[in-house]
XYZ file of N, CA and C in Angstrom:
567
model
N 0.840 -1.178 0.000
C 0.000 0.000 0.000
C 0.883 1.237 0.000
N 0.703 2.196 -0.890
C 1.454 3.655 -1.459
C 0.140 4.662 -0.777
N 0.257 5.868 0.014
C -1.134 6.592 0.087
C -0.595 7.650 0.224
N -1.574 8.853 -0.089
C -0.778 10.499 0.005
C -0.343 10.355 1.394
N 0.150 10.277 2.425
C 0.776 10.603 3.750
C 2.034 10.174 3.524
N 2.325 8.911 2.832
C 3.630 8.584 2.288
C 4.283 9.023 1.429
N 3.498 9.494 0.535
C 4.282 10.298 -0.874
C 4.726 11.903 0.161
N 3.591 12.738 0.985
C 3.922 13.910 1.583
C 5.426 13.062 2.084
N 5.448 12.190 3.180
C 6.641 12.032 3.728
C 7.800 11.567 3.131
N 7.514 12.033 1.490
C 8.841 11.796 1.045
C 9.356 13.465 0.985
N 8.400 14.197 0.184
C 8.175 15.266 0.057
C 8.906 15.947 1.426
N 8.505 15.590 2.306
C 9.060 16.785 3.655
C 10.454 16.366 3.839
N 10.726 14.779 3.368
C 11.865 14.532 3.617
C 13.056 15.709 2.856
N 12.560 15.525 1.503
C 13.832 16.193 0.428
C 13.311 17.909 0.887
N 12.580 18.135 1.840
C 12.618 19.563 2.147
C 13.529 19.971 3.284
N 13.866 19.305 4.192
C 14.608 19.112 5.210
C 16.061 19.903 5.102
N 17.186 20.514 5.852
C 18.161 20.277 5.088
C 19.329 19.615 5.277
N 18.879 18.395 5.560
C 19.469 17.674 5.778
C 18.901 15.938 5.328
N 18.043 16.300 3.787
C 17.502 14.689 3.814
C 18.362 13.730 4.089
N 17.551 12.557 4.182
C 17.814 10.841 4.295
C 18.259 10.685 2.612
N 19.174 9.733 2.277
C 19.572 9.656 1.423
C 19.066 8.166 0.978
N 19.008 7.593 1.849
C 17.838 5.639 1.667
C 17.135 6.079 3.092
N 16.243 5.660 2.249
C 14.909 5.738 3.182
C 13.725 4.386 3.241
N 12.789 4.218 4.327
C 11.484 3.278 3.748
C 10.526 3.608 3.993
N 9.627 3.751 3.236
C 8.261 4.270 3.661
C 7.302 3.076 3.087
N 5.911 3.518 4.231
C 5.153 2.320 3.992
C 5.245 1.078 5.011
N 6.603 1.177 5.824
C 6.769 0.049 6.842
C 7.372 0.677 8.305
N 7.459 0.184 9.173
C 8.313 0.588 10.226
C 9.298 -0.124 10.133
N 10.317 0.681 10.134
C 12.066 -0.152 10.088
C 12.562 -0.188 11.449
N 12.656 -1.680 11.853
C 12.949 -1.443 13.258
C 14.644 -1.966 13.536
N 14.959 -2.462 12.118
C 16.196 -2.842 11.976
C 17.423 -1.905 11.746
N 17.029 -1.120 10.300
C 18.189 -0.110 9.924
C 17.324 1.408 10.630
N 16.034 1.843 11.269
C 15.617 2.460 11.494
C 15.635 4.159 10.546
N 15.124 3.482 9.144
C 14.989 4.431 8.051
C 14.176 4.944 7.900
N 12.834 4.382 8.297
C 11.618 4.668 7.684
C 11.216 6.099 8.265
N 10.198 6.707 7.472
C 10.099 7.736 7.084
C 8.570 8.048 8.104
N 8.172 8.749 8.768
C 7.191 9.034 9.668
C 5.942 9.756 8.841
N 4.928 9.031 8.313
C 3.372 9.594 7.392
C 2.777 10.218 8.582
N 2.686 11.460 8.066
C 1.458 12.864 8.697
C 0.382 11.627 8.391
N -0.168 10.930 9.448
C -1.818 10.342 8.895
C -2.461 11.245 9.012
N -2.697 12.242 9.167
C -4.007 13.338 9.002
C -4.149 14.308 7.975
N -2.810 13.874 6.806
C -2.628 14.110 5.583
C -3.967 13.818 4.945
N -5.242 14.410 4.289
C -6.265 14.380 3.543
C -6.414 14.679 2.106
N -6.182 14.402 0.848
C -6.887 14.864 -0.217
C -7.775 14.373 -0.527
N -8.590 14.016 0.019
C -10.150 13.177 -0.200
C -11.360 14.008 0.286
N -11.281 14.722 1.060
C -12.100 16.153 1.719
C -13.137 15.154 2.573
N -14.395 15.676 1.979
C -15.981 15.794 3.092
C -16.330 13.745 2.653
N -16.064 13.522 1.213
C -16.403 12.134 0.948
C -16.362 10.968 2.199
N -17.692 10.018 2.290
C -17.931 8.992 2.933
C -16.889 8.212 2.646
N -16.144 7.768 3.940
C -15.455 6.357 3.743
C -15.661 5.447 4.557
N -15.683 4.110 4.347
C -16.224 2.970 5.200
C -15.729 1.846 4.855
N -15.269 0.982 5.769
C -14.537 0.011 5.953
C -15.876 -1.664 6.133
N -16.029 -2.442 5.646
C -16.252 -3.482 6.102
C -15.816 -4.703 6.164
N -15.768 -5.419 7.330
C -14.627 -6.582 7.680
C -15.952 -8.436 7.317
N -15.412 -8.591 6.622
C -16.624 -9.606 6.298
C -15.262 -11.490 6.369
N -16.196 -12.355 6.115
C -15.755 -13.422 5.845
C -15.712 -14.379 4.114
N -14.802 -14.369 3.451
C -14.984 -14.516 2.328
C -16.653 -15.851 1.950
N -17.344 -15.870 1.459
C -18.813 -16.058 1.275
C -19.739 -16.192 2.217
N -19.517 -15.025 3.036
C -20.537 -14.550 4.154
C -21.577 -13.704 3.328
N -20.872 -12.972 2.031
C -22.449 -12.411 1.467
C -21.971 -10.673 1.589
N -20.724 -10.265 2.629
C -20.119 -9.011 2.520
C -20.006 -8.418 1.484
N -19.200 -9.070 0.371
C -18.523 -8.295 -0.777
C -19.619 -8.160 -1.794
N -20.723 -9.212 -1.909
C -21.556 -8.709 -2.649
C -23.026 -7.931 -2.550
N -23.016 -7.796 -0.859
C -23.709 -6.866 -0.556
C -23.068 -5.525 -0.642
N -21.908 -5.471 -0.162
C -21.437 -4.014 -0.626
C -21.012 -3.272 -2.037
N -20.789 -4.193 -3.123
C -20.710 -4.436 -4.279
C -21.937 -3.574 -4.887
N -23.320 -4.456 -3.754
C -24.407 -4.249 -4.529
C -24.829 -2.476 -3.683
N -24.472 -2.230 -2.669
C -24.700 -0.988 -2.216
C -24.256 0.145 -2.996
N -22.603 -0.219 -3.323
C -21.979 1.046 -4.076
C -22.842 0.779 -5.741
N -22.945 -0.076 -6.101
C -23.574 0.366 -7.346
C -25.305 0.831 -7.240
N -26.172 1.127 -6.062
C -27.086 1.106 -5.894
C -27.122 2.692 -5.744
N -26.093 3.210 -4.751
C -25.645 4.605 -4.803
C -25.107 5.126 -5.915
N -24.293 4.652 -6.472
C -24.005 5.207 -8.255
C -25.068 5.661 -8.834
N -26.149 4.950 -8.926
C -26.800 4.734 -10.253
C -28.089 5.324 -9.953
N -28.294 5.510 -8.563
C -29.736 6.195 -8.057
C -29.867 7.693 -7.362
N -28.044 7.617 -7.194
C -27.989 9.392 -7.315
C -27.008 10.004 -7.840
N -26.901 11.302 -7.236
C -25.693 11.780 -8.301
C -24.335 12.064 -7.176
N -24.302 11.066 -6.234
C -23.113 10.569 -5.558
C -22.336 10.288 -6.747
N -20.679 10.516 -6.184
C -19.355 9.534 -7.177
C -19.389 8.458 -5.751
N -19.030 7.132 -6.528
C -18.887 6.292 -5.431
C -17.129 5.544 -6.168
N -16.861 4.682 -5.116
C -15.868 3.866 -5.379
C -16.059 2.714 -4.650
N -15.803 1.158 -5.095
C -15.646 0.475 -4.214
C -14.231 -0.497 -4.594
N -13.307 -0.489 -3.411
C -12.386 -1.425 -3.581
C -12.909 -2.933 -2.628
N -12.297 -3.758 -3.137
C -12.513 -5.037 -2.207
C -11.367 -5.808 -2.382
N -11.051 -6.316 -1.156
C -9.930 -7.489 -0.727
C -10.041 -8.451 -0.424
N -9.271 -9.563 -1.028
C -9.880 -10.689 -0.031
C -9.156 -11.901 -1.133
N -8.473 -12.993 -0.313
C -7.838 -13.939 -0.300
C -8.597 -14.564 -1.415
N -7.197 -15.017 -2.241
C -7.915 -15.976 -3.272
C -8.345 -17.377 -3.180
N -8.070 -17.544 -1.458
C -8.981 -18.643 -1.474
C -10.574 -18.610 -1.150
N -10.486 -17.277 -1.444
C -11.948 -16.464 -1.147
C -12.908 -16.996 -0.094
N -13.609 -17.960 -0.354
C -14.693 -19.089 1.288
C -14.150 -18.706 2.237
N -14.195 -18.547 3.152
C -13.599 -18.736 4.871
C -12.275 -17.747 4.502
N -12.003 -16.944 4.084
C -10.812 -16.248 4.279
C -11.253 -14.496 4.430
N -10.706 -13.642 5.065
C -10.979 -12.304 5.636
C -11.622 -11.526 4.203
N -12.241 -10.850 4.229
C -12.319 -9.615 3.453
C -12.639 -8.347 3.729
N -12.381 -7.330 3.540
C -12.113 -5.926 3.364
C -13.018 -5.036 2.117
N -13.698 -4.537 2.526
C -14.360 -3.869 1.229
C -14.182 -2.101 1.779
N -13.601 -1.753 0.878
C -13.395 -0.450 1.122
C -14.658 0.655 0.008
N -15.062 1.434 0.877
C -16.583 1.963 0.006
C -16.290 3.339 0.703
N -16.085 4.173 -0.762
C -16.233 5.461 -0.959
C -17.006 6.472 -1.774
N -17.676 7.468 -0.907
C -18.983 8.038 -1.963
C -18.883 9.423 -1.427
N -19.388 10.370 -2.240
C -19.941 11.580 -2.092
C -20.231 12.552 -2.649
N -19.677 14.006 -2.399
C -20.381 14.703 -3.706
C -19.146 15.159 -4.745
N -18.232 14.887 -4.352
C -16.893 15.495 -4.716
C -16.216 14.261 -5.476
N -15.695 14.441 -6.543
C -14.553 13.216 -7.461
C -13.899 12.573 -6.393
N -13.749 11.775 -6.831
C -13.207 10.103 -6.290
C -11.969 9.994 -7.277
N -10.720 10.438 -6.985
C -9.737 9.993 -7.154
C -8.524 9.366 -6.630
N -9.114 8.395 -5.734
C -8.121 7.147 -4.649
C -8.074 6.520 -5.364
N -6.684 6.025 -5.662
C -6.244 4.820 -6.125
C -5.598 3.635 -4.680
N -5.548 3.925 -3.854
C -5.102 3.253 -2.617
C -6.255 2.766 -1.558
N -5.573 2.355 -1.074
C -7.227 1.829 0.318
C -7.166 2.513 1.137
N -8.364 2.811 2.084
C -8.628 3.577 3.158
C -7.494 3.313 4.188
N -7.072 4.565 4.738
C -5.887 4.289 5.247
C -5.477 4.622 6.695
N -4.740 4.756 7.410
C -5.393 5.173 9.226
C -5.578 6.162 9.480
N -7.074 5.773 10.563
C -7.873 7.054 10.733
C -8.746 7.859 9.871
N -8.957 7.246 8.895
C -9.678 7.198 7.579
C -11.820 6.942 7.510
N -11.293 5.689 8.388
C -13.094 5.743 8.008
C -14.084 5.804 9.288
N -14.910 6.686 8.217
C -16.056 7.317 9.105
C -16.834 6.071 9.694
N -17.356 4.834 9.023
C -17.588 4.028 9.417
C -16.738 2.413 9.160
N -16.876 1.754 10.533
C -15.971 0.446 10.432
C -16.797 -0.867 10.778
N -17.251 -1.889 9.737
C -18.635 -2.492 10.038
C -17.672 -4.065 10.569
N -18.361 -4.765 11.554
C -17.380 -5.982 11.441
C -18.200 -7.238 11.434
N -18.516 -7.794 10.364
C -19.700 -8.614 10.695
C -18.870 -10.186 10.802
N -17.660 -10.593 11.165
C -17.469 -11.594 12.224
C -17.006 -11.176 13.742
N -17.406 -11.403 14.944
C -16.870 -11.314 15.659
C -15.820 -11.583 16.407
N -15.776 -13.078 15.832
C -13.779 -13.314 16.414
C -12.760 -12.329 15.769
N -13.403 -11.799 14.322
C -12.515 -11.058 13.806
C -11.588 -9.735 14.837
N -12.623 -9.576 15.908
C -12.069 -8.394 17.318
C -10.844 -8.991 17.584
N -10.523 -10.329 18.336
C -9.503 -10.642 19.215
C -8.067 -10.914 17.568
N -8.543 -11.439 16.509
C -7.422 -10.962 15.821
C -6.940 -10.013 14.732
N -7.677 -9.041 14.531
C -7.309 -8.349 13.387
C -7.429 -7.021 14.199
N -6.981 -5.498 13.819
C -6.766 -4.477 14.780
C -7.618 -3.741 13.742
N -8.926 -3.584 13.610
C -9.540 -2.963 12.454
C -10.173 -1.552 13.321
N -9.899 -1.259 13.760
C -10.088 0.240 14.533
C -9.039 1.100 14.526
N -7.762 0.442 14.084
C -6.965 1.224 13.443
C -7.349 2.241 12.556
N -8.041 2.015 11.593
C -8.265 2.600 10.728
C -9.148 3.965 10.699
N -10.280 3.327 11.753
C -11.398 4.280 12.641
C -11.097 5.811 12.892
N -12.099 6.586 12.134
C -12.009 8.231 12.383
C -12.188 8.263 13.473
N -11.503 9.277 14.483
C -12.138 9.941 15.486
C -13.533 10.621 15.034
N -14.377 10.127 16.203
C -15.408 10.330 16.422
C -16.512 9.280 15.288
N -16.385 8.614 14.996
C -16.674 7.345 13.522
C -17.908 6.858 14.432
N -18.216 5.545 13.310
C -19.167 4.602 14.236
C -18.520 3.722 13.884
N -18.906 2.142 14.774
C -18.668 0.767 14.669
C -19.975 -0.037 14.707
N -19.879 -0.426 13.728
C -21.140 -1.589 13.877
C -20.766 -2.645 13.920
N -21.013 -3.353 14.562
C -20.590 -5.279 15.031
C -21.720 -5.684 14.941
N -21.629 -6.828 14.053
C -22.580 -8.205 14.506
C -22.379 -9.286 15.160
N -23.187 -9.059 16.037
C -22.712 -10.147 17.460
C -24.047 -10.626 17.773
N -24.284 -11.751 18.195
C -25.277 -12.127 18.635
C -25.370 -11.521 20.765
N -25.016 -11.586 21.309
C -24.996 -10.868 22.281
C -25.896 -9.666 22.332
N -26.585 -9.858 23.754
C -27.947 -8.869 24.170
C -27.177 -7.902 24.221
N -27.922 -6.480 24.218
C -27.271 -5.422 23.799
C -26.947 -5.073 25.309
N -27.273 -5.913 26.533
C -26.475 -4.952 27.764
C -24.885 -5.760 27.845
N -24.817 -7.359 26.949
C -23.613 -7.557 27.715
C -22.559 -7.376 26.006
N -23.176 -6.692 25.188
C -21.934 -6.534 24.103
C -20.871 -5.836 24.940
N -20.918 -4.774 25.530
C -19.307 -4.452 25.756
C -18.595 -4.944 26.678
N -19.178 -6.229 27.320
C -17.965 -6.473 28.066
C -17.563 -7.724 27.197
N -18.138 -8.310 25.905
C -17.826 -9.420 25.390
C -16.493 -8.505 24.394
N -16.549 -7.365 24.419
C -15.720 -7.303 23.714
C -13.851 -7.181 24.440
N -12.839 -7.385 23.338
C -11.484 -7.231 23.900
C -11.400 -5.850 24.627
N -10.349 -6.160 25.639
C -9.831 -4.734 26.293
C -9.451 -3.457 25.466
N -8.755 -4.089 24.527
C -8.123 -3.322 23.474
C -9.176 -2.678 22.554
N -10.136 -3.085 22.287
C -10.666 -2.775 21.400
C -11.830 -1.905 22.338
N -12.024 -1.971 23.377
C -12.739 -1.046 24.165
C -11.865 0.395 24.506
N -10.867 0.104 24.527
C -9.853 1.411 24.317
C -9.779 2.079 23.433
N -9.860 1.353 22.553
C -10.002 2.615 20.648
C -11.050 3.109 20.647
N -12.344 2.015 21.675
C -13.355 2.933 21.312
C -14.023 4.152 21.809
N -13.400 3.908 23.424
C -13.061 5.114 23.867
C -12.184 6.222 23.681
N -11.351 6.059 23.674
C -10.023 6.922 22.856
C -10.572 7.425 21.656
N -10.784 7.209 20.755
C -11.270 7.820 19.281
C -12.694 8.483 19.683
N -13.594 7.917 20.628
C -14.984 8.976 21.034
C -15.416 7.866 19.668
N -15.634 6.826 19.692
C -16.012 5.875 18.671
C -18.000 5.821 18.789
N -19.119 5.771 18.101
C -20.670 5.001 18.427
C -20.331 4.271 18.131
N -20.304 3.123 18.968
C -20.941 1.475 18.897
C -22.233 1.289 18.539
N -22.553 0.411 17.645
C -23.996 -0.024 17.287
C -23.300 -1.599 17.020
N -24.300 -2.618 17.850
C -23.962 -4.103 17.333
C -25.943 -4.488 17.146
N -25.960 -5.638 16.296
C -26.677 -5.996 15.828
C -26.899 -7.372 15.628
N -27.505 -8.019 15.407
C -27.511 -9.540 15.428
C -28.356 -9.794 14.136
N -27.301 -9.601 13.209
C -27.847 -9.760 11.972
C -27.959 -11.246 11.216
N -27.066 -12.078 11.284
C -27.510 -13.497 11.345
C -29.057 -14.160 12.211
N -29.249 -13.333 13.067
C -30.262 -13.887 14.246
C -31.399 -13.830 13.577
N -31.520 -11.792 12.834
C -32.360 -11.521 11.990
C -32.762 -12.313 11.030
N -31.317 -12.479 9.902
C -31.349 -13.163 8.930
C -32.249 -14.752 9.123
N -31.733 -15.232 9.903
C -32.310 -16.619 9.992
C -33.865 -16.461 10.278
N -34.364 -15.525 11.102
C -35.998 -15.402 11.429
C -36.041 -15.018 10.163
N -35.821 -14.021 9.014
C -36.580 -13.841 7.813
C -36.056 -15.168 6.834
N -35.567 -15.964 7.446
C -35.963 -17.708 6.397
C -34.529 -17.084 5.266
N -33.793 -15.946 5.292
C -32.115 -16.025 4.526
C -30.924 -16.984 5.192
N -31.404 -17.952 5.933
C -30.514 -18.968 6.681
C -29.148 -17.829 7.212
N -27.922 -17.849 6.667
C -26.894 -16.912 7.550
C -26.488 -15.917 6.393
């Protein structure tokens, strides 16, 4: 992944006067300690919706969101974008759908990047204890989880850690039990 905060931090580098002559950007170098420090609050994307959803490869994610961004294309005069990720062993493997819309051109070529999206949806729940997807999470954002869990004991089912981002960032939680749903309207999962 290449995103404007990295290209700026090359940019500030050769402004310096004293640039880095090898550098790495894009990683933390904890070895030769080169790498180059991204402004994340670097923006050329402005007021545009961005949203993250964490799905399971044929859980039904990628082509519900697939089917959202082209539903917003085509029924208003939103620009939308949708990127999607996800293992080519596609079944049972993580996916990522990155969905961008609004009133302003859509010119990202990269994925939503930290601190980026307004909303972060996670519709597996083990996905909490291993993947750090609140990374990404705007201050002040929402999170929607699908969890089967009554809505008084979702937050303590959730990780420590992940109750910290969501305090720390001033995060809305919304969880939902959308499988639970699904199965009472006869869509099995």
């Amino acid at each position: 992944e290449f995103n404007p905060p990295m290209v700026k931090a090359i940019y500030d580098n050769l402004t310096k006067d004293e640039p880095r002559n090898h550098f790495t950007v894009g990683i933390t170098d904890d070895v030769t300690m080169t790498s180059l420090d991204p402004d994340w609050s670097f923006d050329l994307e402005g007021k545009n919706f961005r949203g993250l959803f964490f799905g399971l490869g044929a859980d039904g994610t990628v082509g519900a969101n697939k089917n959202s961004i082209k539903i917003i294309g085509e029924a208003t005069d939103q620009h939308v974008q949708g990127y999607f990720q996800y293992d080519s062993k596609k079944a049972g493997a993580v996916t990522v759908s990155h969905l961008r819309f609004g009133n302003h051109p859509i010119r990202s070529t990269y994925l939503i990047g930290e601190d980026e999206a307004q909303l972060v949806a996670c519709h597996q729940p083990n996905f909490l204890t291993r993947y750090d997807m609140l990374a990404k999470a705007a201050a002040g954002g929402t999170f929607l989880l699908n969890s089967p869990m009554a809505p008084e004991r979702v937050w303590d089912s959730l990780p420590r850690r992940v109750q910290q981002q969501l305090i720390d960032k001033q995060l809305k939680l919304y969880a939902v039990d959308a499988y639970g749903i699904a199965q009472k309207a006869g869509m099995n999962r």
